[in-house]
Tab-separated table of C-alpha atoms in Angstrom:
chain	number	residue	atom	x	y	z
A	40	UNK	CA	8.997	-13.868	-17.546
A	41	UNK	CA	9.062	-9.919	-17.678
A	42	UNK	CA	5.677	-10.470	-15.467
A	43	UNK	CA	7.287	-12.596	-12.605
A	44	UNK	CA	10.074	-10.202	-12.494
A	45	UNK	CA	8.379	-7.296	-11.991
A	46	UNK	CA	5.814	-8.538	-9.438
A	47	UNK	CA	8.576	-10.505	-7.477
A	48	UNK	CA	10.576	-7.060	-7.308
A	49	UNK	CA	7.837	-5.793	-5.109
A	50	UNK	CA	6.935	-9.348	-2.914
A	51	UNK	CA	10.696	-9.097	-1.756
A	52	UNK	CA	10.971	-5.319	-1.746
A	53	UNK	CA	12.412	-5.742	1.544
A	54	UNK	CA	15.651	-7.633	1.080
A	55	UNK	CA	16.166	-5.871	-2.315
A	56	UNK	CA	15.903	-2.582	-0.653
A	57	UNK	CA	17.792	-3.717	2.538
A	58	UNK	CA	20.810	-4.477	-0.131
A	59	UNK	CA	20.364	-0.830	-2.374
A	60	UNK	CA	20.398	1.057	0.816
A	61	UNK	CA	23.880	-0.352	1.976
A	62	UNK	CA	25.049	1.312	-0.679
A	63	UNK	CA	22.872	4.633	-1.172
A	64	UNK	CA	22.351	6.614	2.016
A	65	UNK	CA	18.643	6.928	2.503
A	66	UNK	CA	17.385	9.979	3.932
A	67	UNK	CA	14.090	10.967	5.668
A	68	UNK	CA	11.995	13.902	4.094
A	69	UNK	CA	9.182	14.995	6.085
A	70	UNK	CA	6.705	16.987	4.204
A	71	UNK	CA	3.872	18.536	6.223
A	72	UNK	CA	0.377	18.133	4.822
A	73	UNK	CA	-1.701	19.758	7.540
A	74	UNK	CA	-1.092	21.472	10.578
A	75	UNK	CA	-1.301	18.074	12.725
A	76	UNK	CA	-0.373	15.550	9.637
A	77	UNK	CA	3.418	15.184	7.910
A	78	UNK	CA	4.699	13.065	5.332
A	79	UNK	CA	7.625	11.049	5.668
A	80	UNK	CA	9.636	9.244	2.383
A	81	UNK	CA	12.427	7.432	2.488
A	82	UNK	CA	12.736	3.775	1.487
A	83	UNK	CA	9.563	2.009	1.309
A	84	UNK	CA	5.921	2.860	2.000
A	85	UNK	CA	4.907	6.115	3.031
A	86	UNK	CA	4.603	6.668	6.344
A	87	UNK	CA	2.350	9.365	7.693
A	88	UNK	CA	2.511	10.851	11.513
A	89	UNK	CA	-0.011	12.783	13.416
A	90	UNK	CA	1.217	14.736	15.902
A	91	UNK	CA	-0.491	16.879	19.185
A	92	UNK	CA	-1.217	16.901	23.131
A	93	UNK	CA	-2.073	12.746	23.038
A	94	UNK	CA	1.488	12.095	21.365
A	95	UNK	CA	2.631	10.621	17.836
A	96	UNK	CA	-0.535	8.773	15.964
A	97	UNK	CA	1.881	6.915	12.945
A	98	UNK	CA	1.215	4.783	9.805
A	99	UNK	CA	3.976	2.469	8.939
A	100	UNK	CA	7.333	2.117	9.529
A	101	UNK	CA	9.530	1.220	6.602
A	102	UNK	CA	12.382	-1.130	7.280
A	103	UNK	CA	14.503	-2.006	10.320
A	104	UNK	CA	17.753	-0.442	9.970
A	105	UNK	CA	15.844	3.223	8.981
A	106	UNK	CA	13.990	3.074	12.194
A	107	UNK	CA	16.311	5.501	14.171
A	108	UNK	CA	16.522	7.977	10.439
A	109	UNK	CA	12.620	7.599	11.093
A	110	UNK	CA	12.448	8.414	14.809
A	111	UNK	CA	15.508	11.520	14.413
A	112	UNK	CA	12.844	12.878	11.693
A	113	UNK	CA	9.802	12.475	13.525
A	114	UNK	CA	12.260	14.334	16.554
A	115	UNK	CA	12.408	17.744	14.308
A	116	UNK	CA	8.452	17.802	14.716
A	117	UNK	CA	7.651	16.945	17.932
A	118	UNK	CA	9.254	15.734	20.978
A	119	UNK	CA	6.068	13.306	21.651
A	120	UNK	CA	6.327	9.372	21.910
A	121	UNK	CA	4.800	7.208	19.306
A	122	UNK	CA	2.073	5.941	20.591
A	123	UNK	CA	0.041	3.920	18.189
A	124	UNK	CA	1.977	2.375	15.091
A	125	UNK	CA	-0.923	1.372	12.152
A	126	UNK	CA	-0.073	-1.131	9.483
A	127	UNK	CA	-1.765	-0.472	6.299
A	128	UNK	CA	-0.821	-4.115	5.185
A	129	UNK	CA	1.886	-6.949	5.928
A	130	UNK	CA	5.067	-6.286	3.256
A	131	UNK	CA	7.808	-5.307	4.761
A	132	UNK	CA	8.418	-1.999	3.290
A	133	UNK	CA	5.224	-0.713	5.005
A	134	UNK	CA	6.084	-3.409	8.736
A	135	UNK	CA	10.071	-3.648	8.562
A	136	UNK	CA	10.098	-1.520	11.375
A	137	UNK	CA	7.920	-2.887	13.918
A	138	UNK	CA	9.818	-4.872	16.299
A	139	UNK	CA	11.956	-1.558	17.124
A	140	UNK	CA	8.434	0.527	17.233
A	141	UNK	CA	7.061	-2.144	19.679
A	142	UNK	CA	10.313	-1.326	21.650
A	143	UNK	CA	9.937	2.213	21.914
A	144	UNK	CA	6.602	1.764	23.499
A	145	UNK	CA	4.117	1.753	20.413
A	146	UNK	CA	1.202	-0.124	20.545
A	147	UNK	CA	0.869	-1.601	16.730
A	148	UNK	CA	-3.026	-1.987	15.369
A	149	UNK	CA	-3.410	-3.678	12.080
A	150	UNK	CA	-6.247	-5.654	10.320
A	151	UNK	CA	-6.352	-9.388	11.284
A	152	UNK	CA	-4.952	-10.427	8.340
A	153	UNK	CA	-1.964	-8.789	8.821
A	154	UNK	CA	-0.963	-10.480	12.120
A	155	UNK	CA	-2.106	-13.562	10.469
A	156	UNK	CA	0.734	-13.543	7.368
A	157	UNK	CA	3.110	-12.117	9.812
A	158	UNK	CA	2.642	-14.717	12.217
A	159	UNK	CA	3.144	-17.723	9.488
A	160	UNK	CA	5.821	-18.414	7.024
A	161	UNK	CA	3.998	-17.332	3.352
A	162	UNK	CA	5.182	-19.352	0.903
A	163	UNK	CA	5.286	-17.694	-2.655
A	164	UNK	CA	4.236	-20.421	-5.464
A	165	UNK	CA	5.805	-18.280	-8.174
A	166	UNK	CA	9.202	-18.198	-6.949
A	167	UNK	CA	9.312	-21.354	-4.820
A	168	UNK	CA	10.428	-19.528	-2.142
A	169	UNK	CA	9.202	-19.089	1.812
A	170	UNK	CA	9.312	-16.059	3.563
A	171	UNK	CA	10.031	-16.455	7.365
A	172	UNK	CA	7.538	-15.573	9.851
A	173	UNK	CA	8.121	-12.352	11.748
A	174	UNK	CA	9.297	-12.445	15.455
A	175	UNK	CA	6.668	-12.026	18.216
A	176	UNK	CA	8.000	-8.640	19.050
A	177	UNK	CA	7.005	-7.440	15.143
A	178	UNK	CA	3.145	-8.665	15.501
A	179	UNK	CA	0.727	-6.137	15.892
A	180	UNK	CA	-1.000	-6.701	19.049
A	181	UNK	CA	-4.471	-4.997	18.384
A	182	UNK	CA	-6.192	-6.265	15.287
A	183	UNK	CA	-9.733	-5.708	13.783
A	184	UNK	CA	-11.844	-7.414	11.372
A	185	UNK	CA	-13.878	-4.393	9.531
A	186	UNK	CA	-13.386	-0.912	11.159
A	187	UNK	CA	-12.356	0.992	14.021
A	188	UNK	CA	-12.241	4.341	15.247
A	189	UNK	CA	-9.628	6.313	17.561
A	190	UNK	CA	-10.109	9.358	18.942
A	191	UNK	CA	-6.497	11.015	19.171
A	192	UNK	CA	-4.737	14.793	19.457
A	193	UNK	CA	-8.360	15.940	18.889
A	194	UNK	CA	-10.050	13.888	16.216
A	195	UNK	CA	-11.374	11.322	15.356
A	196	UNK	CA	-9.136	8.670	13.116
A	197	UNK	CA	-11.175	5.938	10.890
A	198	UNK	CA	-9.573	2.864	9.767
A	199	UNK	CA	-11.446	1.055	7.351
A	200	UNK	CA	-10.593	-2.458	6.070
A	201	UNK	CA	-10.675	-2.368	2.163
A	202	UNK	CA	-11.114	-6.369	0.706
A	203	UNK	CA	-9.026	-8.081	-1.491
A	204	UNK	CA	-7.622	-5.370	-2.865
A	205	UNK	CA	-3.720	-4.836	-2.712
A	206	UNK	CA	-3.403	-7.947	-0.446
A	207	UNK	CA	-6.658	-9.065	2.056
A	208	UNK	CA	-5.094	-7.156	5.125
A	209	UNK	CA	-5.011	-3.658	3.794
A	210	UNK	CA	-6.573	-0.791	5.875
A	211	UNK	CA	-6.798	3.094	5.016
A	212	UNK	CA	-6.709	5.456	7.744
A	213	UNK	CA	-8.314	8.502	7.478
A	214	UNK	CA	-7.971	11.607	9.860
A	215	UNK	CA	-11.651	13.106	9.686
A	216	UNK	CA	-10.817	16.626	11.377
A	217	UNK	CA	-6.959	17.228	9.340
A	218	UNK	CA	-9.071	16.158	5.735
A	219	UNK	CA	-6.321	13.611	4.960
A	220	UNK	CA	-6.360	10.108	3.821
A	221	UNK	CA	-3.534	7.295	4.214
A	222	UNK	CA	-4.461	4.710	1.205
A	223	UNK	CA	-1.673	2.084	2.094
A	224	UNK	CA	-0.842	0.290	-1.310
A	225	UNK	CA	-4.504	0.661	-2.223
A	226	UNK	CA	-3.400	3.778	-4.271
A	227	UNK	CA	-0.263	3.781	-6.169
A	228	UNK	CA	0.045	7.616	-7.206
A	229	UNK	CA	0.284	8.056	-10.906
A	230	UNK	CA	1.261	4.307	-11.725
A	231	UNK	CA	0.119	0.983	-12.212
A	232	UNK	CA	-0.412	-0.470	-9.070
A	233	UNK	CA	0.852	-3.699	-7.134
A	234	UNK	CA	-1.939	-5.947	-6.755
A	235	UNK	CA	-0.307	-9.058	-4.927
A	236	UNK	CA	-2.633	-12.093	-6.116
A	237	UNK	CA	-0.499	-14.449	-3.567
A	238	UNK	CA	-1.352	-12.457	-0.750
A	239	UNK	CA	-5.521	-12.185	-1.317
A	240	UNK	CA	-5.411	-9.057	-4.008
A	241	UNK	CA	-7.212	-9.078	-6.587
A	242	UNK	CA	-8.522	-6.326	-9.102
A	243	UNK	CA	-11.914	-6.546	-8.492
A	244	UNK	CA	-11.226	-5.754	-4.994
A	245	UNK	CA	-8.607	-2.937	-5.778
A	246	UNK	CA	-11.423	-1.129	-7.614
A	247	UNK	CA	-13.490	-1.538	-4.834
A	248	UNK	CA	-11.273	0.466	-2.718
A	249	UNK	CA	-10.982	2.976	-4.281
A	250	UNK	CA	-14.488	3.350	-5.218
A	251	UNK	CA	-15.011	3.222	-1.031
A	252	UNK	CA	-11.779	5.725	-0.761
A	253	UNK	CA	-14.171	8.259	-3.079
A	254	UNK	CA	-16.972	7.911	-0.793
A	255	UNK	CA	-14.920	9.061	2.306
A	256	UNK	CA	-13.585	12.109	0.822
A	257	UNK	CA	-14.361	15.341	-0.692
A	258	UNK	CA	-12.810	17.606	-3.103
A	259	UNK	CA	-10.165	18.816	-0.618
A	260	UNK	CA	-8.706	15.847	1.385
A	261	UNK	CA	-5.389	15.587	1.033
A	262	UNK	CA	-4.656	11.956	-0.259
A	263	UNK	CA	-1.215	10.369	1.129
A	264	UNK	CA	-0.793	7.454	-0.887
A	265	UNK	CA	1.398	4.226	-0.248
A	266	UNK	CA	3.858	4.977	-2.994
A	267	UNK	CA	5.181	8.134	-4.661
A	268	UNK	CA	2.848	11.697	-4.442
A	269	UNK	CA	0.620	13.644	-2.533
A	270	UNK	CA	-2.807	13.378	-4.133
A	271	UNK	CA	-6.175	14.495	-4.170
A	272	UNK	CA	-9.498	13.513	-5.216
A	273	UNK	CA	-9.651	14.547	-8.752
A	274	UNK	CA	-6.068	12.220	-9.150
A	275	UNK	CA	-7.986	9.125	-7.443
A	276	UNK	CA	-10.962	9.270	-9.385
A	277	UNK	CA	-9.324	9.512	-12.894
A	278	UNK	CA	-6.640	6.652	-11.313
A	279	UNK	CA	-10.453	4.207	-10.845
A	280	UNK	CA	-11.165	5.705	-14.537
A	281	UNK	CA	-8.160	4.002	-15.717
A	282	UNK	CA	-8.495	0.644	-13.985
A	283	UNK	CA	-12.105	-0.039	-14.852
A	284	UNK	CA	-11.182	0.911	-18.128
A	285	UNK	CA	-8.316	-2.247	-18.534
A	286	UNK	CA	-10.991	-4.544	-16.840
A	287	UNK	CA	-13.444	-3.560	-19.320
A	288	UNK	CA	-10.954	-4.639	-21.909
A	289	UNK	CA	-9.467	-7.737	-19.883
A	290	UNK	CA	-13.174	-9.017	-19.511
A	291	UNK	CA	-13.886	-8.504	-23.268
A	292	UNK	CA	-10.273	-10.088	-24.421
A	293	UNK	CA	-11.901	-13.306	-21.448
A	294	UNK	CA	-15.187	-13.219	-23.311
A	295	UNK	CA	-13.810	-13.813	-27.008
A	296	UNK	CA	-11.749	-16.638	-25.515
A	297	UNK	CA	-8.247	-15.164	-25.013
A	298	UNK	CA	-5.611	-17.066	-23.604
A	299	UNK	CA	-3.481	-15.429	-20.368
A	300	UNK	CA	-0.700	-15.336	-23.310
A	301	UNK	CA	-2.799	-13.322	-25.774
A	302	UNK	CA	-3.829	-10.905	-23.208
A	303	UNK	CA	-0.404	-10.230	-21.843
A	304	UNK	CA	0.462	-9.794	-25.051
A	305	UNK	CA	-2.111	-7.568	-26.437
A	306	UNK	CA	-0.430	-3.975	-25.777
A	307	UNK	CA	-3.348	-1.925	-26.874
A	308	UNK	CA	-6.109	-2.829	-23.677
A	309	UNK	CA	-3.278	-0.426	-21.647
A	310	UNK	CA	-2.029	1.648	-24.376
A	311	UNK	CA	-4.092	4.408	-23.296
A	312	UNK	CA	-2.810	4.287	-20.031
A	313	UNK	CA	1.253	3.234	-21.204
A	314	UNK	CA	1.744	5.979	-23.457
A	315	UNK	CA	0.606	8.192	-20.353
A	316	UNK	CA	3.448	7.106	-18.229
A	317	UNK	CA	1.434	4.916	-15.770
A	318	UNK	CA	3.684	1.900	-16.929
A	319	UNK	CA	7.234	3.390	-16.305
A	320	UNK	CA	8.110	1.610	-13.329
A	321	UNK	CA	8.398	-1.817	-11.855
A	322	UNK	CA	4.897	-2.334	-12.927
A	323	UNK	CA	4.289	-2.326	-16.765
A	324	UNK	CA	1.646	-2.367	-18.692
A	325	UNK	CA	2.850	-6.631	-19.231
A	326	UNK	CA	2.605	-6.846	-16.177
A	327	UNK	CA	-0.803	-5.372	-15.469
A	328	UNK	CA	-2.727	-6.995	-17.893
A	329	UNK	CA	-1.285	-10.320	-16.636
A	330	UNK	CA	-2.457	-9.996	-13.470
A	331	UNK	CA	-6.138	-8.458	-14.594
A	332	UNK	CA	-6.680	-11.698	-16.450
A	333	UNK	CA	-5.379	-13.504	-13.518
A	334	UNK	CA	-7.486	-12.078	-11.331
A	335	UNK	CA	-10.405	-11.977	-13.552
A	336	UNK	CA	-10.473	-15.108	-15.037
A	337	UNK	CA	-11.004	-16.657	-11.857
A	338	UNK	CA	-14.385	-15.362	-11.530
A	339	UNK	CA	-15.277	-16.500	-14.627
């Protein structure tokens, strides 16, 4: 039960969020990272911004009702129009926004899979619940299937489509000349992450990710990742340590014949990882072995 909690906490992030900040002003902190790249938190998914000559190059939008906090705090930086709007993936703390982007002129690129669940009602089997398909307005209007490439305020921008991993639309963007890489919910800094099995995640495919993140980078890149932190290399390669660790042990608990019960149970295949604090949020250790055998058992 703790499992469907915790995972359903993050599926409808939005309207839980939408409620919270009725009653907690959210404010917009913009962190710069580079001289072209900032950081902006407030409710939701990171968003990151590039900004120069061609105009504002952003990643995500957050929810609805922040988009005028978002576009005041993208003001103090540069007086440039959004131009391009990226969605990393389809929840709606990371695509809340889009309908009011699309209004102030942004043209919205996201991987086809993205438009896809945006377009159609997604029904969550866990909950029994639908969630209604986004207006036209919200779509994204350029999609891609693998890669693509934009050259923008004097570099060159790679989006790469990672598989399976946090859901089967996510992209990371990655700005070749600033050094700085935008993992979308591929990377959850310092915790357990979200892998949404109803929306095409899976852990196989969220180690893949990373392992493809680590090829991009080097030593220096700045990582900004969809929750929490500024990272860096040496953070997302001991963050794939940890996960290949718990599928090592999820895959050996599978092989002796353990039930989903016995694995969700067992507390010591993440009590490396627990006692360092990667469980102390909405995602536990519970809840991340439950979804490991999930996900692995169906490749089995």
């Amino acid at each position: 039960m703790k499992f469907l909690k915790a995972t359903l906490s993050f599926i409808f992030l939005c309207s839980i969020s939408i409620g919270f900040a009725q009653k907690k002003e959210v404010k917009i902190k913009v962190t710069k990272v580079t001289d072209h790249v900032y950081m902006l938190v407030g409710q939701g998914g990171n968003i990151a911004i590039s900004v120069g000559e061609d105009g504002v190059f952003m990643i995500d939008d957050q929810f609805a009702h922040l988009t005028p906090k978002i576009l005041k705090a993208i003001q103090s930086v540069t007086d440039q129009p959004v131009e391009f709007l990226i969605n990393t993936h389809w929840h709606g703390d990371h695509t809340g926004g889009n309908e009011n982007m699309q209004k102030e002129g942004a043209v919205i690129v996201a991987h086809e899979n993205v438009r896809k669940r945006m377009s159609m009602d997604q029904f969550n089997k866990e909950r029994n619940t639908t969630k209604k398909a986004a207006p036209k307005e919200a779509l994204p209007v350029v999609t891609f299937s693998k890669d693509v490439s934009f050259f923008f305020n004097n570099e060159n921008i790679f989006i790469f489509h990672v598989h399976e991993a946090h859901t089967d639309g996510d992209a990371m963007v990655y700005f070749t000349e600033s050094n700085v890489l935008h993992t979308g919910d591929a990377y959850f800094q310092g915790k357990y992450p979200f892998i949404d099995l109803n929306s095409g995640g899976s852990a196989q495919g969220y180690i893949a990710a990373i392992k493809k993140a680590l090829l991009v980078i080097n030593d220096e890149t700045k990582i900004i990742p969809g929750h929490r932190n500024i990272s860096n290399k040496a953070e997302l390669q001991s963050y794939l340590e940890m996960l290949e660790s718990i599928e090592k042990n999820v895959l050996a608990e599978i092989k002796a014949g353990k039930t989903e019960k016995e694995v969700t149970q067992n507390t010591s295949i993440t009590k490396k990882y627990d006692d360092l604090g990667y469980g102390d949020w909405f995602i536990s250790g519970e809840v991340l072995r439950k979804t490991f055998y999930r996900s692995l058992k169906e490749t089995k």
